[in-house]
Coordinates of C-alpha atoms in Angstrom, one line a residue:
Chain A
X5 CA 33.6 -50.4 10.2
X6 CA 31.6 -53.7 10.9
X7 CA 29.0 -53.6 13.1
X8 CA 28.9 -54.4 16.3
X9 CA 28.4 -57.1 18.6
X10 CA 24.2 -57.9 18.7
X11 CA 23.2 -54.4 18.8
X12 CA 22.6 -51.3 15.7
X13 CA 26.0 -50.3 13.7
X14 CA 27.9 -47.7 14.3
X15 CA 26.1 -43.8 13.6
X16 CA 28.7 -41.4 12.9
X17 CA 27.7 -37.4 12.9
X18 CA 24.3 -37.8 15.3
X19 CA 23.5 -34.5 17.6
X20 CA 24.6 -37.3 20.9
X21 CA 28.2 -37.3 19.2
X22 CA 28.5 -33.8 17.8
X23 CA 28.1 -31.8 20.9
X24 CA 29.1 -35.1 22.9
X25 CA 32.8 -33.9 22.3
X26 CA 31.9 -30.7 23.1
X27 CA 30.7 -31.6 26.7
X28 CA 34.3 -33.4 26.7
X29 CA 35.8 -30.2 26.4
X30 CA 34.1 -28.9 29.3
X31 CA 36.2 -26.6 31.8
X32 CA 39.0 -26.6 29.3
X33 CA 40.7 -23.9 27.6
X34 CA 40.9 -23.9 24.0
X35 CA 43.8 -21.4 22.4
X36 CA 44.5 -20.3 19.0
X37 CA 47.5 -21.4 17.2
X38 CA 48.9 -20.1 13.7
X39 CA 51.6 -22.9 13.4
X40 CA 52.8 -26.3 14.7
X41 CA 55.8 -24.9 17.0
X42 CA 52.7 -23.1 19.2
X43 CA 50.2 -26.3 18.9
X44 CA 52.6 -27.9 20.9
X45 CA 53.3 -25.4 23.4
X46 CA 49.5 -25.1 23.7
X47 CA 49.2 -29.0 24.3
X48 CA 52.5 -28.9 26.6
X49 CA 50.3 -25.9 28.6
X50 CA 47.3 -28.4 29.1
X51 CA 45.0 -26.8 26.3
X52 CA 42.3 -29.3 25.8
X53 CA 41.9 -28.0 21.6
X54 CA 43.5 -25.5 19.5
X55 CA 41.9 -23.1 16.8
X56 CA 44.2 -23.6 13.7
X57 CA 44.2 -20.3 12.3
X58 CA 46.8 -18.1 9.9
X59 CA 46.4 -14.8 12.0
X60 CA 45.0 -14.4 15.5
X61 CA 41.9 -11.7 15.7
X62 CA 44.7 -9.3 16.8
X63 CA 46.6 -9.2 13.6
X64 CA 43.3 -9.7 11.5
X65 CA 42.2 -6.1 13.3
X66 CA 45.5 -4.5 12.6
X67 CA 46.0 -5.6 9.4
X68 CA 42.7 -5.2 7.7
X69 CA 41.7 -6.6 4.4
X70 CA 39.3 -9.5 3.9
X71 CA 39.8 -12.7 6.4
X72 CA 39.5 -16.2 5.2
X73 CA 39.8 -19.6 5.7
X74 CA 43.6 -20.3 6.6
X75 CA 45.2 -22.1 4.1
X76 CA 44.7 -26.3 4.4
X77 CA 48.5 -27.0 4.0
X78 CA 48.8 -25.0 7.6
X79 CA 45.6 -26.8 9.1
X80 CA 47.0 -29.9 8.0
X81 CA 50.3 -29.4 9.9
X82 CA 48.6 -28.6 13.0
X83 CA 46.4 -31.6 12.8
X84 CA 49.8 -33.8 12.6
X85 CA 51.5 -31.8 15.2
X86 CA 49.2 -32.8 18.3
X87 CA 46.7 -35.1 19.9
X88 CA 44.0 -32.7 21.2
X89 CA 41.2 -31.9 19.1
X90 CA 41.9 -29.0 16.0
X91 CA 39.2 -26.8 15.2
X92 CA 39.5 -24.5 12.6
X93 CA 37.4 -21.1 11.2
X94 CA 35.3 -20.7 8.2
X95 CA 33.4 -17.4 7.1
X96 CA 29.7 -16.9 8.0
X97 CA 27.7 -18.4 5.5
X98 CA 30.6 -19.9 3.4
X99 CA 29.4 -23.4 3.1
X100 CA 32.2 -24.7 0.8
X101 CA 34.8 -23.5 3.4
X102 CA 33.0 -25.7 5.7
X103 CA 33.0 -28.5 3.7
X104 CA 36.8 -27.8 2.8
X105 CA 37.3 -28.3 6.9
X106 CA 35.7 -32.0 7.1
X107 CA 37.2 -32.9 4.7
X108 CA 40.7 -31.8 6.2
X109 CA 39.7 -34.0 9.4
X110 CA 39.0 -30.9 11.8
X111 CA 37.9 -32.2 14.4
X112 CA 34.9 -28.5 15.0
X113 CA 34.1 -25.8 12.9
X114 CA 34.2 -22.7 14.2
X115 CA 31.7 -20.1 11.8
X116 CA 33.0 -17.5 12.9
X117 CA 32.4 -13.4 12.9
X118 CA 36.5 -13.0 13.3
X119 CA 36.4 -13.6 9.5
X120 CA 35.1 -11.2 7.5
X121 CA 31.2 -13.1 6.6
X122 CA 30.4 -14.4 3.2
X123 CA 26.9 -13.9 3.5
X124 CA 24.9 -11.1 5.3
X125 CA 21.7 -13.2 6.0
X126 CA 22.7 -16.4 6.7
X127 CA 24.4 -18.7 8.5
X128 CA 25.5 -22.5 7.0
X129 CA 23.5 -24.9 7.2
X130 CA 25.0 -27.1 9.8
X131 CA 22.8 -30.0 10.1
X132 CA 23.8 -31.8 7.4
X133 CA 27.3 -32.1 8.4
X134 CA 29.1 -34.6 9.9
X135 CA 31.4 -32.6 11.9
X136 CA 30.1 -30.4 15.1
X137 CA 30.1 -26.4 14.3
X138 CA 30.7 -23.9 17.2
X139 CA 29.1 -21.0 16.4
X140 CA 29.7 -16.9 18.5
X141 CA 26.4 -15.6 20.5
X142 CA 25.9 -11.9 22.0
X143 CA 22.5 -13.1 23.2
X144 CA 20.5 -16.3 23.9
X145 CA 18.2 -15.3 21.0
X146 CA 21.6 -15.9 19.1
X147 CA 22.6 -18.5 20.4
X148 CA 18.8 -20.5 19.6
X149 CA 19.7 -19.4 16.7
X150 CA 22.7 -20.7 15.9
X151 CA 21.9 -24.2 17.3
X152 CA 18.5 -24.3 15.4
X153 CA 20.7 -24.5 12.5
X154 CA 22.7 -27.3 14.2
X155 CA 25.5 -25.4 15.7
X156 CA 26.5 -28.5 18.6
X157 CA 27.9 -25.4 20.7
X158 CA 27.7 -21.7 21.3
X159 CA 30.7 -19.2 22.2
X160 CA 29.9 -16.1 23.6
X161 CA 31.4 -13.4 21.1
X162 CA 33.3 -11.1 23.3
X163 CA 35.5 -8.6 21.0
X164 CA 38.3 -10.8 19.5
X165 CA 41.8 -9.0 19.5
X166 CA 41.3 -6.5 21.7
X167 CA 42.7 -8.4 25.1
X168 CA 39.5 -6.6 26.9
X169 CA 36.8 -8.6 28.7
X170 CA 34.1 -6.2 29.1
X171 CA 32.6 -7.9 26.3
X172 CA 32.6 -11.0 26.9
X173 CA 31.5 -10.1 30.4
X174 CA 28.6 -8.3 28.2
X175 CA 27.8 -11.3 26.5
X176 CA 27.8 -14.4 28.7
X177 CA 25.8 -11.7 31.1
X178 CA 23.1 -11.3 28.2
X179 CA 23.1 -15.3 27.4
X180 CA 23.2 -16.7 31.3
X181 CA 20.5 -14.0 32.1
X182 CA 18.6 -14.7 29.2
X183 CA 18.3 -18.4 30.1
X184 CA 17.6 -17.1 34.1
X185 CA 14.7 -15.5 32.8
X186 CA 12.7 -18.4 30.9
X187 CA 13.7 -20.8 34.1
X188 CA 10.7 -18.4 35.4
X189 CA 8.3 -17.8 32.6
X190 CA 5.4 -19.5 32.9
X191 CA 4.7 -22.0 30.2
X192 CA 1.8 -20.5 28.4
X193 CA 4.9 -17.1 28.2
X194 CA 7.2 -19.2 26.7
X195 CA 5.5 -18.7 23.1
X196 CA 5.6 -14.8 23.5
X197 CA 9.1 -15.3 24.5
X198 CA 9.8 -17.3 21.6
X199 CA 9.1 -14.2 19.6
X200 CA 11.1 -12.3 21.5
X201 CA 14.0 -14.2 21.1
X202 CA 13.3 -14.7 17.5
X203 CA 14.2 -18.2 18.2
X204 CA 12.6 -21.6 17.8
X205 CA 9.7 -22.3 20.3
X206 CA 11.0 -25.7 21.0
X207 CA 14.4 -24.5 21.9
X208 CA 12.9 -22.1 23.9
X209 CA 11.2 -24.5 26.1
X210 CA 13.5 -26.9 26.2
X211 CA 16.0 -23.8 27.8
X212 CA 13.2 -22.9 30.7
X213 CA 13.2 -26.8 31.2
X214 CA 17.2 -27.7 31.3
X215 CA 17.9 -24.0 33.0
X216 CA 21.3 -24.1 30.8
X217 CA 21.7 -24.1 26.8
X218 CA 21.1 -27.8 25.2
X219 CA 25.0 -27.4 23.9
X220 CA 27.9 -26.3 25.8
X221 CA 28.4 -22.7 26.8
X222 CA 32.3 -21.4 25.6
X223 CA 33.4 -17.9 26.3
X224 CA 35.7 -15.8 23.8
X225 CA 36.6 -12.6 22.5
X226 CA 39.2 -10.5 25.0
X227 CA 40.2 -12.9 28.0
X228 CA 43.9 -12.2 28.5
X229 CA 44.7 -13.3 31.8
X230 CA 44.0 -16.2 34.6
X231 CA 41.6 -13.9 36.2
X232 CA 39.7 -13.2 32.9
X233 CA 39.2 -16.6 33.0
X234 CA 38.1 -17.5 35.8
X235 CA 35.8 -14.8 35.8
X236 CA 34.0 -15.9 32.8
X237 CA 34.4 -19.4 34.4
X238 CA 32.2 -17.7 37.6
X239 CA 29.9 -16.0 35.0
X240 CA 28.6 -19.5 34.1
X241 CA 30.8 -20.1 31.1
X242 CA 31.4 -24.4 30.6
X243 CA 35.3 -23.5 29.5
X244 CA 37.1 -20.7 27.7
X245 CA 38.9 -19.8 24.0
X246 CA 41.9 -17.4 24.1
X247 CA 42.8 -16.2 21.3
X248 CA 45.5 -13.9 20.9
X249 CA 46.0 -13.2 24.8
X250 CA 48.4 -16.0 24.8
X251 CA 50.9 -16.1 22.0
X252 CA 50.4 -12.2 22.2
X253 CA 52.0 -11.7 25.6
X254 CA 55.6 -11.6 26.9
X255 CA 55.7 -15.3 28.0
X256 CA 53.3 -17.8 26.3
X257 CA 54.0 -21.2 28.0
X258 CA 53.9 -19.5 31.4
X259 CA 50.3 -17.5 30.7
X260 CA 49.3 -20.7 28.6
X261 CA 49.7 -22.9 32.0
X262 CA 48.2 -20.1 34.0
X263 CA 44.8 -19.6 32.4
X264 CA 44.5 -23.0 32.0
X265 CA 45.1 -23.4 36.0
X266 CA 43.0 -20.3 36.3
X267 CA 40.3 -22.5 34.7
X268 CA 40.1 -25.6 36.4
X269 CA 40.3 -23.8 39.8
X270 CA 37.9 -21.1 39.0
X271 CA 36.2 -20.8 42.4
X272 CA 39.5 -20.9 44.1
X273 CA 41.3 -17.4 44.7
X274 CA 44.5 -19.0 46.1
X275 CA 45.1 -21.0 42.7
X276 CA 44.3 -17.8 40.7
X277 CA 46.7 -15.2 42.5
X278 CA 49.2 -17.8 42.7
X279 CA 49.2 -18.4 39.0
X280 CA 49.2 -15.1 37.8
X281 CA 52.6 -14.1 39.7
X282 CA 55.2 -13.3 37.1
X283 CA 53.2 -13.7 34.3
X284 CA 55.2 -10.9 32.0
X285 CA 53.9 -8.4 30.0
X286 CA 50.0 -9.4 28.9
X287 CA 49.2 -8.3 25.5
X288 CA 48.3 -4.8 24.5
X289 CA 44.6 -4.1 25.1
X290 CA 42.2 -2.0 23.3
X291 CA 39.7 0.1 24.9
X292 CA 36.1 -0.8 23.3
X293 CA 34.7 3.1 22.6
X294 CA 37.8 3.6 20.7
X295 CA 36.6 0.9 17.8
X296 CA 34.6 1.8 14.9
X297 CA 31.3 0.2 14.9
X298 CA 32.3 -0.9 11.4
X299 CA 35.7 -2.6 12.7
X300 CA 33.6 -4.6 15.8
X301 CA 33.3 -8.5 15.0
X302 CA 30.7 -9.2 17.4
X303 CA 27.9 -7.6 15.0
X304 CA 28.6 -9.7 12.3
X305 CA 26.4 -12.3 11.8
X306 CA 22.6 -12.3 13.3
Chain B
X270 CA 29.1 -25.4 46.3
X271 CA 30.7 -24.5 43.2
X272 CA 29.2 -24.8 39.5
X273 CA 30.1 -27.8 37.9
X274 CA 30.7 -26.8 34.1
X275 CA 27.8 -27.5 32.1
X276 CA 24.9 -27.2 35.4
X277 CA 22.5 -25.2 35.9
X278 CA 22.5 -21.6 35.2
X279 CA 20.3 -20.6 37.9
X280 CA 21.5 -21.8 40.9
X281 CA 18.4 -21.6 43.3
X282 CA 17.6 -25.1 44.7
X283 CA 14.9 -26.5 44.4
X284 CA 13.0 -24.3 41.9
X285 CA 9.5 -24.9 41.6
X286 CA 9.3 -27.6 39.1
X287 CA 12.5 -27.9 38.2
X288 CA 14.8 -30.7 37.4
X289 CA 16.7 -30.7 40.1
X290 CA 20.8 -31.3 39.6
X291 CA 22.2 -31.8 43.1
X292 CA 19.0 -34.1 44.6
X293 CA 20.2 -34.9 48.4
X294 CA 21.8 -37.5 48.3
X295 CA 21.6 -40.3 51.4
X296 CA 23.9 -39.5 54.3
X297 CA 24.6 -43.0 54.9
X298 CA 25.2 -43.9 51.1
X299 CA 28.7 -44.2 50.4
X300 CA 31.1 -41.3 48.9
X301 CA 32.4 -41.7 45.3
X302 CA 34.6 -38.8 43.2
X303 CA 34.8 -37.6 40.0
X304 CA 37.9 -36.4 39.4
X305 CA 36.7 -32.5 38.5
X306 CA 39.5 -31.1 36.6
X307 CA 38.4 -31.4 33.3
X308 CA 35.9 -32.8 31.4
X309 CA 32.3 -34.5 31.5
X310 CA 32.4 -34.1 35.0
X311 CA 28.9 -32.8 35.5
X312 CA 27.4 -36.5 33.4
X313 CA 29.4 -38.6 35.9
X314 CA 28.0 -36.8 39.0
X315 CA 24.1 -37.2 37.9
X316 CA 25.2 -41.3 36.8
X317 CA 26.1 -41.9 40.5
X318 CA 23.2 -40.2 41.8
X319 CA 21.2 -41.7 40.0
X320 CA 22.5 -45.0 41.5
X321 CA 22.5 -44.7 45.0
X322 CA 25.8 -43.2 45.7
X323 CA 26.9 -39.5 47.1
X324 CA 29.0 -37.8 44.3
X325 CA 32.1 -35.6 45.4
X326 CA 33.6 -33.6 42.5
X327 CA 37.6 -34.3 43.2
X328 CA 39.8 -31.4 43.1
X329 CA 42.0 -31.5 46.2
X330 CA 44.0 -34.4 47.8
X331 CA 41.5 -33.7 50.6
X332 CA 38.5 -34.3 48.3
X333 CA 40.4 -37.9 47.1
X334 CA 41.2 -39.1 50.6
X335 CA 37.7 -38.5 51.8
X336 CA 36.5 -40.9 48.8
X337 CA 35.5 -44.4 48.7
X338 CA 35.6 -45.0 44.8
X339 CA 36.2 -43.0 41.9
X340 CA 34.8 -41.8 38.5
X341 CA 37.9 -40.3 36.1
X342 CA 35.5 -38.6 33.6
X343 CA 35.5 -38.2 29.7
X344 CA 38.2 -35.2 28.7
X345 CA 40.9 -34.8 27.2
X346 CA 43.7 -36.9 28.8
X347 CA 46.5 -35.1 28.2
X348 CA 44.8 -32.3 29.9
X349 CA 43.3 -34.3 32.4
X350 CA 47.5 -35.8 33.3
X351 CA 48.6 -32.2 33.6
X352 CA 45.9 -31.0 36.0
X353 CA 47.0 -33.6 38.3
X354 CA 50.5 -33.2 38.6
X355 CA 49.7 -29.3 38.6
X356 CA 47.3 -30.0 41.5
X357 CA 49.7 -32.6 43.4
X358 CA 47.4 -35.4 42.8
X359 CA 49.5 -37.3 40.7
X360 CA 51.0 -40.1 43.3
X361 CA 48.1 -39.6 45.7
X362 CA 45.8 -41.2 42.6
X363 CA 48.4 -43.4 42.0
X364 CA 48.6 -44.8 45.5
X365 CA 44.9 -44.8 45.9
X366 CA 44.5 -47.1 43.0
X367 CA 47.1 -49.5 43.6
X368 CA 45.4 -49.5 47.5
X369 CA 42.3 -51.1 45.8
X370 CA 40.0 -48.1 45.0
X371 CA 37.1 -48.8 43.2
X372 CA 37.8 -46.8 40.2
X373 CA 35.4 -46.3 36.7
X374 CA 37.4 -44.8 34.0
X375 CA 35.5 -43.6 30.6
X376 CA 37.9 -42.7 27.4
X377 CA 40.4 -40.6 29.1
X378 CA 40.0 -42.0 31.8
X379 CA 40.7 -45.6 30.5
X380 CA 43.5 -44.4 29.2
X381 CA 44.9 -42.8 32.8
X382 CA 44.4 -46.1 33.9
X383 CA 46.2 -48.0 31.3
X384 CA 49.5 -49.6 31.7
X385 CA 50.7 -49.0 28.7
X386 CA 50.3 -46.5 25.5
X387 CA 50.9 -46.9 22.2
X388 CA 52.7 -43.9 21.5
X389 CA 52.2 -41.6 24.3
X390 CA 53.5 -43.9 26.7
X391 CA 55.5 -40.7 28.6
X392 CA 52.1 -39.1 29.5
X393 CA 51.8 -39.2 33.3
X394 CA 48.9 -41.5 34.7
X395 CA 48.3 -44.2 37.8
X396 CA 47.8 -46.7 35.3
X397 CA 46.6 -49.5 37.0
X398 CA 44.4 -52.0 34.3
X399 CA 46.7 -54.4 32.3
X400 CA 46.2 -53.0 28.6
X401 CA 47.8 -51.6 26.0
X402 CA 45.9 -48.6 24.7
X403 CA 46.2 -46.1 21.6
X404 CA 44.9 -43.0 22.3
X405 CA 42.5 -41.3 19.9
X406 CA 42.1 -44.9 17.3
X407 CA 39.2 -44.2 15.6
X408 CA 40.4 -41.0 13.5
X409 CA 39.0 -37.0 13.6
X410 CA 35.6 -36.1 15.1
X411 CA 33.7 -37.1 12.1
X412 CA 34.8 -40.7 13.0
X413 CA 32.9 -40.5 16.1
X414 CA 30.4 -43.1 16.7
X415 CA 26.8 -44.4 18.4
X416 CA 26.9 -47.7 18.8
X417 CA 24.8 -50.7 20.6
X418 CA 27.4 -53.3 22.3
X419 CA 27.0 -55.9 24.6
X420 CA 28.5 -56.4 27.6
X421 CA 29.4 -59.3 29.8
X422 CA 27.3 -60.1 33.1
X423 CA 25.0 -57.3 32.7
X424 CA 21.3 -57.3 32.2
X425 CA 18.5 -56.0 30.1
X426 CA 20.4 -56.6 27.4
X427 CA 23.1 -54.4 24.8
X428 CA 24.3 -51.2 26.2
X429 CA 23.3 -47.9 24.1
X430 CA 27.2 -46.2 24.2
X431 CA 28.6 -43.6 22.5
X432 CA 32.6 -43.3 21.0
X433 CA 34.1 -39.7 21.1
X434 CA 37.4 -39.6 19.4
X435 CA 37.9 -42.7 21.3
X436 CA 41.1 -44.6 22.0
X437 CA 41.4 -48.3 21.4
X438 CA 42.6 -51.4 23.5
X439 CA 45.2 -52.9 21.4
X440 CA 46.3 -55.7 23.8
X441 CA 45.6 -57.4 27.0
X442 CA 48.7 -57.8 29.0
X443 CA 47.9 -60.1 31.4
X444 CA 45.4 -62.6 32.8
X445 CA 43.7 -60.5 35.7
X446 CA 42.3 -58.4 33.1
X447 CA 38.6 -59.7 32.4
X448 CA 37.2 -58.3 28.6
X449 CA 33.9 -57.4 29.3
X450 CA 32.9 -56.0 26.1
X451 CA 34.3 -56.0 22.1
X452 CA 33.6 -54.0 19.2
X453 CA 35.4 -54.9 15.3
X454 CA 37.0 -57.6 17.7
X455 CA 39.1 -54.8 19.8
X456 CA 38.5 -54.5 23.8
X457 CA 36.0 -51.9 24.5
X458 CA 35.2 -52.7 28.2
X459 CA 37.7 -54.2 30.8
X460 CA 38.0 -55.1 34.3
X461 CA 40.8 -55.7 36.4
X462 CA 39.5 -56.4 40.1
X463 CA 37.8 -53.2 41.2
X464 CA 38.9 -50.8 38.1
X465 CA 36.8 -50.5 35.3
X466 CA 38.2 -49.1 32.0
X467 CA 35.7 -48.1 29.2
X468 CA 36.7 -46.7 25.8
X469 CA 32.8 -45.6 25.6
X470 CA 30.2 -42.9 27.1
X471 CA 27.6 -44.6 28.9
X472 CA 27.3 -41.1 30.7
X473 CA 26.6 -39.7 27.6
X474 CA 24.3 -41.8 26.7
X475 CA 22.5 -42.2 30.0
X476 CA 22.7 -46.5 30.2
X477 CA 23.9 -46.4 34.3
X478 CA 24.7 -50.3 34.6
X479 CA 28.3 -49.8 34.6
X480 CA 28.2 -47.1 37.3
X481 CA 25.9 -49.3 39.2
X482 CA 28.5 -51.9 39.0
X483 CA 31.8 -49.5 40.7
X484 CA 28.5 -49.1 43.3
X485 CA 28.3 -52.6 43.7
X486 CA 32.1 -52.4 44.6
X487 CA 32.2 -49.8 46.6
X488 CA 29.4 -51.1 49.0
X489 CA 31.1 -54.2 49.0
X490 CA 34.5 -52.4 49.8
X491 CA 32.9 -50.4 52.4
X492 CA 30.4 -52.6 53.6
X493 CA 27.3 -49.8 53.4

């Protein structure tokens, strides 16, 4: 590309552009898809991305084994088969998956504890990438954390595939609170509280100072229905993933078009009950206490 | 008042020493909505603040007939079209527009207010500025770009912009549309009477001259 008229050239990949999409995304819902067919109906539903992935969390925790990046030839076909943004997952740590992903054209990386994590102690290093990363968060410490190493926007975890919200709830609870609490630190705390967090001082400050994250704020990890959503919404979440709640219940399209109503009319009651009339069967949840620790994603990673 | 996505997270006003995000705005200052269904809402309401102007997040067909211009935001416009036929504000918008609203569309938003699409010419939209537009031009995220551009009739020089996954002005389709900027010899910036169509984030990028201007032609709508 040429440069443009009187001014500096075109930057590709700066922080302004990375989490500048995400901030596009804001109040959206963004929905996992496995295959073209459902990339549609998530676009038809009003999703404003999808997550290209081979298995939603659901069948990764009833099947087992060792999950990986999905297979490029399927990413590819959901890149061709809509307009919206396509993110797609790579393992903790597994730099090379990530690179795979840019070069496939995704358009965010989501590192992500759903997939079973290539490295125990360490995240990717996501600065020098071109494309944004989204990274999961139980905590704010977490989330610093994540964005530190250039994540351009944080998720909270939840539990993925289990279709039950008292995790997330948990989790955007721990991060929103989190951020509450340095708005009223005073500044010579904020270094102690920097410790605490084991998080970056700067970060830290700059969180007491914008009273929000510096990225967007997702939520994930069990939202099944328009309420969910719109509870996570009211929590202080900036826009919501579902993952398997939707092509796991009785009537996609319909519960598709109902969180995402859910979503944009959060604070109103009247949209939400009148949305989630008729909705079918939502998927089968899972009650938290009745996971091994060993089997719970939102431990993985640091 | 409800949390605009991406806001604060502690909701107090007026916190000792902190940045406040919903500064009281001047009663007599005229009213101009963001369209709030999706999007960088939040960005739009702190730009008209920030020149003079009372922001209304727009959800309602109440909220847009109390409103004397308009912001439709960054987003994703096909989720952006749905939300308003969902919420019945489809014709409203339409009619509003085609009344002579003062309206500032950024990326999705130029393309709601474009005429015609290149490919996606069935999404629903007011239209309303006299350009052929292709949505999403530049390629993936990783094609996303800074850039400095320069813009027609405005001061202080090249406006510091940013281009998310942005779509492209193909053609012009008729002589009321004025080019106000260009970049790699494409339309970037276009004005047809009171709309404004950008393919750009000054929001983003905090350069306020082109919100100043849908100010400009509100006030001189309104006469305040």
């Amino acid at each position: 590309m040429s440069a443009a008229s009187n001014g500096h050239g075109p930057i590709t990949g700066s922080d302004r552009v990375k989490r500048g999409l995400a901030d596009m995304l804001k109040g959206g819902v963004i929905m996992d898809v496995i295959d073209p067919e459902q990339a549609r109906i998530a676009e038809e539903a009003g999703a404003v991305a999808v997550m290209a992935l081979e298995r939603v969390p659901a069948d990764i925790r009833r099947e087992g084994g060792v999950a990986r990046m999905s297979d490029p030839e399927m990413i590819e076909s959901i890149v061709e088969a809509v307009s919206i943004p396509v993110m797609a997952k790579a393992r903790i740590g597994h730099m090379v998956e990530a690179q795979v992903l840019e070069h496939l054209g995704v358009d965010y990386i989501d590192e992500s504890e759903v997939l079973t994590p290539a490295d125990e102690a360490n995240h990717i290093d996501k600065q020098p990438f071109t494309v944004p990363f989204v990274c999961g968060a139980t905590n704010l410490g977490e989330a610093l954390r994540r964005i530190s190493e250039g994540a351009a926007m944080i998720r909270s975890k939840g539990e993925a595939g289990t279709g039950n919200v008292v995790e997330a709830t948990r989790h955007m609870r721990a991060i929103t609170g989190g951020v509450r609490r340095l708005t009223q630190l005073d500044p010579s705390e904020l270094h102690a509280a920097a410790k605490d967090l084991a998080a970056p001082y700067d970060l830290v400050a700059e969180v007491a100072e914008l009273g929000r994250l510096p990225v967007v704020l997702f939520t994930a990890g069990g939202i099944a229905t328009p309420a969910d959503a719109a509870m996570m919404m009211q929590l202080g979440a900036d826009g919501v993933f579902v993952g398997s709640g939707i092509f796991k219940s009785g009537d996609p399209v319909k519960r598709g078009r109902a969180i995402v109503e859910a979503t944009t009319h959060f604070a109103d009651p009247e949209v939400v009950a009148r949305v989630s009339r008729g909705l079918g069967e939502a998927m089968v949840g899972i009650e938290i206490d009745t996971i091994p620790a060993e089997q719970r994603y939102a431990g993985r990673g640091w | 008042m409800t949390r605009l996505p991406g806001e604060r997270l502690d909701r107090r006003p007026a916190a000792a020493g902190a940045p406040a995000d919903r500064a009281d705005p001047a009663d007599a200052a005229p009213l101009v909505g963001v369209l709030a269904l999706q999007g960088d809402v939040l960005e739009h309401t702190r730009a008209l603040r920030a020149v003079g102007v009372r922001p209304l997040p727009v959800r309602s067909v109440a909220d847009l007939e109390a409103v004397d211009g308009l912001v439709l935001p960054g987003g994703e416009s096909t989720a952006i079209s749905r939300a308003l036929g969902r919420a019945g504000l489809d014709e409203p918008l339409a009619r509003r527009i085609a009344d002579g609203l003062p309206v500032l569309g950024t990326c999705a938003g130029l393309i709601l207010l474009s005429d015609e699409l290149v490919e996606d010419d069935a999404l629903p939209r007011p239209g309303g500025i006299a350009v052929r537009t292709r949505r999403n031009a530049y390629g993936p995220q990783t094609a996303s770009f800074d850039v400095r551009v320069e813009v027609a009739g405005l001061d202080g020089g090249p406006m510091d912009v940013a281009f998310i996954r942005a779509p492209r002005i193909e053609a012009v389709l008729g002589d009321a549309v004025d080019v106000l900027a260009e970049v790699d010899g494409a339309p970037v910036a276009v004005q047809q009477g009171a709309r404004i169509g950008l393919a750009f984030h000054p929001e983003v990028t905090g350069d306020l001259r082109l919100h100043a201007r849908l100010a400009d032609l509100v006030r001189r709508r309104t006469g305040r």
